[in-house]
Amino acid sequence: MVVVVEFCSKPPLFPCILYGPTCDAFDTFYNEEVQLPELDVGDWLIFPSMGAYSSVMSSTFNGFLPASICYTMGPELRYPKRAQGSELGPGS
């Protein structure tokens, strides 16, 4: 199930198949279409309760780095900290 929040839920919604970044035909998140609004570059899709399964499935196939991991607690995103204390965030 995809939970979509904080967007205008009025039409138009579009049937979408969500693929991962590897350009592999089997790199899909769901086996069915989901309805999503039009997205812009930089928009985030948040998948609650994906857990370690999605981390285990990550790879460096086609030169991609593993995705950044962020933790949520309340409405804020929290990123793991490096040993030196700087935060890891998107693109880090």
CSV table of C-alpha atoms in Angstrom, one decimal:
chain,number,residue,atom,x,y,z
A,1,MET,CA,0.0,0.0,0.0
A,2,VAL,CA,1.3,3.5,-0.9
A,3,VAL,CA,0.4,6.2,1.5
A,4,VAL,CA,0.2,9.6,-0.2
A,5,VAL,CA,0.0,12.6,2.1
A,6,GLU,CA,0.5,16.4,1.9
A,7,PHE,CA,-0.4,16.8,-1.7
A,8,CYS,CA,-3.5,18.1,-3.4
A,9,SER,CA,-5.7,14.9,-3.5
A,10,LYS,CA,-7.9,16.3,-6.2
A,11,PRO,CA,-7.6,14.9,-9.7
A,12,PRO,CA,-5.6,14.4,-11.8
A,13,LEU,CA,-4.1,11.3,-10.5
A,14,PHE,CA,-2.2,9.1,-12.9
A,15,PRO,CA,-1.7,5.3,-12.9
A,16,CYS,CA,2.0,4.6,-12.2
A,17,ILE,CA,4.3,1.7,-11.8
A,18,LEU,CA,7.1,2.5,-9.4
A,19,TYR,CA,10.6,1.4,-10.5
A,20,GLY,CA,13.8,1.6,-8.6
A,21,PRO,CA,16.8,3.5,-10.1
A,22,THR,CA,18.7,0.5,-11.6
A,23,CYS,CA,17.1,0.4,-15.0
A,24,ASP,CA,16.3,-3.3,-14.4
A,25,ALA,CA,12.8,-4.5,-15.4
A,26,PHE,CA,12.6,-6.4,-12.1
A,27,ASP,CA,13.4,-3.4,-9.9
A,28,THR,CA,9.8,-2.6,-9.1
A,29,PHE,CA,8.3,-1.7,-5.7
A,30,TYR,CA,4.8,-3.1,-6.3
A,31,ASN,CA,3.3,-5.6,-8.7
A,32,GLU,CA,0.4,-3.3,-9.6
A,33,GLU,CA,-0.3,0.3,-10.6
A,34,VAL,CA,-0.7,3.0,-8.0
A,35,GLN,CA,-2.4,6.4,-8.4
A,36,LEU,CA,-0.1,9.4,-7.9
A,37,PRO,CA,-0.3,13.1,-8.7
A,38,GLU,CA,2.2,14.6,-11.1
A,39,LEU,CA,5.6,14.8,-9.5
A,40,ASP,CA,8.4,17.3,-9.9
A,41,VAL,CA,12.2,16.7,-9.7
A,42,GLY,CA,13.1,16.7,-6.0
A,43,ASP,CA,9.8,15.4,-4.8
A,44,TRP,CA,10.1,12.6,-2.3
A,45,LEU,CA,8.1,9.4,-2.1
A,46,ILE,CA,8.1,8.0,1.4
A,47,PHE,CA,7.5,4.3,2.0
A,48,PRO,CA,6.6,3.6,5.6
A,49,SER,CA,7.5,0.2,7.1
A,50,MET,CA,9.9,-0.9,4.3
A,51,GLY,CA,12.4,-1.9,7.0
A,52,ALA,CA,15.6,-3.8,6.5
A,53,TYR,CA,14.2,-5.8,3.5
A,54,SER,CA,14.7,-2.8,1.3
A,55,SER,CA,18.2,-2.1,2.6
A,56,VAL,CA,19.2,-5.7,2.0
A,57,MET,CA,18.0,-5.5,-1.5
A,58,SER,CA,20.1,-2.4,-2.4
A,59,SER,CA,23.1,-2.8,-4.6
A,60,THR,CA,25.6,-0.8,-6.6
A,61,PHE,CA,24.2,-2.3,-9.9
A,62,ASN,CA,24.7,0.1,-12.8
A,63,GLY,CA,27.0,2.3,-10.6
A,64,PHE,CA,24.3,3.5,-8.2
A,65,LEU,CA,25.2,4.2,-4.6
A,66,PRO,CA,22.9,2.7,-1.9
A,67,ALA,CA,20.1,5.1,-1.0
A,68,SER,CA,20.4,7.4,2.0
A,69,ILE,CA,18.7,6.2,5.1
A,70,CYS,CA,16.7,8.6,7.2
A,71,TYR,CA,14.7,8.0,10.3
A,72,THR,CA,11.4,9.7,11.1
A,73,MET,CA,10.1,10.6,14.5
A,74,GLY,CA,7.2,12.9,14.4
A,75,PRO,CA,7.0,15.3,11.4
A,76,GLU,CA,10.8,15.7,11.1
A,77,LEU,CA,13.3,13.6,9.1
A,78,ARG,CA,16.4,12.6,11.0
A,79,TYR,CA,19.5,11.4,9.2
A,80,PRO,CA,22.2,9.1,10.7
A,81,LYS,CA,25.3,10.9,11.9
A,82,ARG,CA,28.8,10.2,10.6
A,83,ALA,CA,31.4,9.4,13.2
A,84,GLN,CA,32.7,13.0,12.9
A,85,GLY,CA,29.3,14.3,13.8
A,86,SER,CA,28.2,15.7,10.4
A,87,GLU,CA,24.8,14.6,9.3
A,88,LEU,CA,24.2,12.3,6.3
A,89,GLY,CA,21.4,13.6,4.1
A,90,PRO,CA,20.1,13.3,0.6
A,91,GLY,CA,23.0,13.3,-1.8
A,92,SER,CA,25.6,12.7,1.0
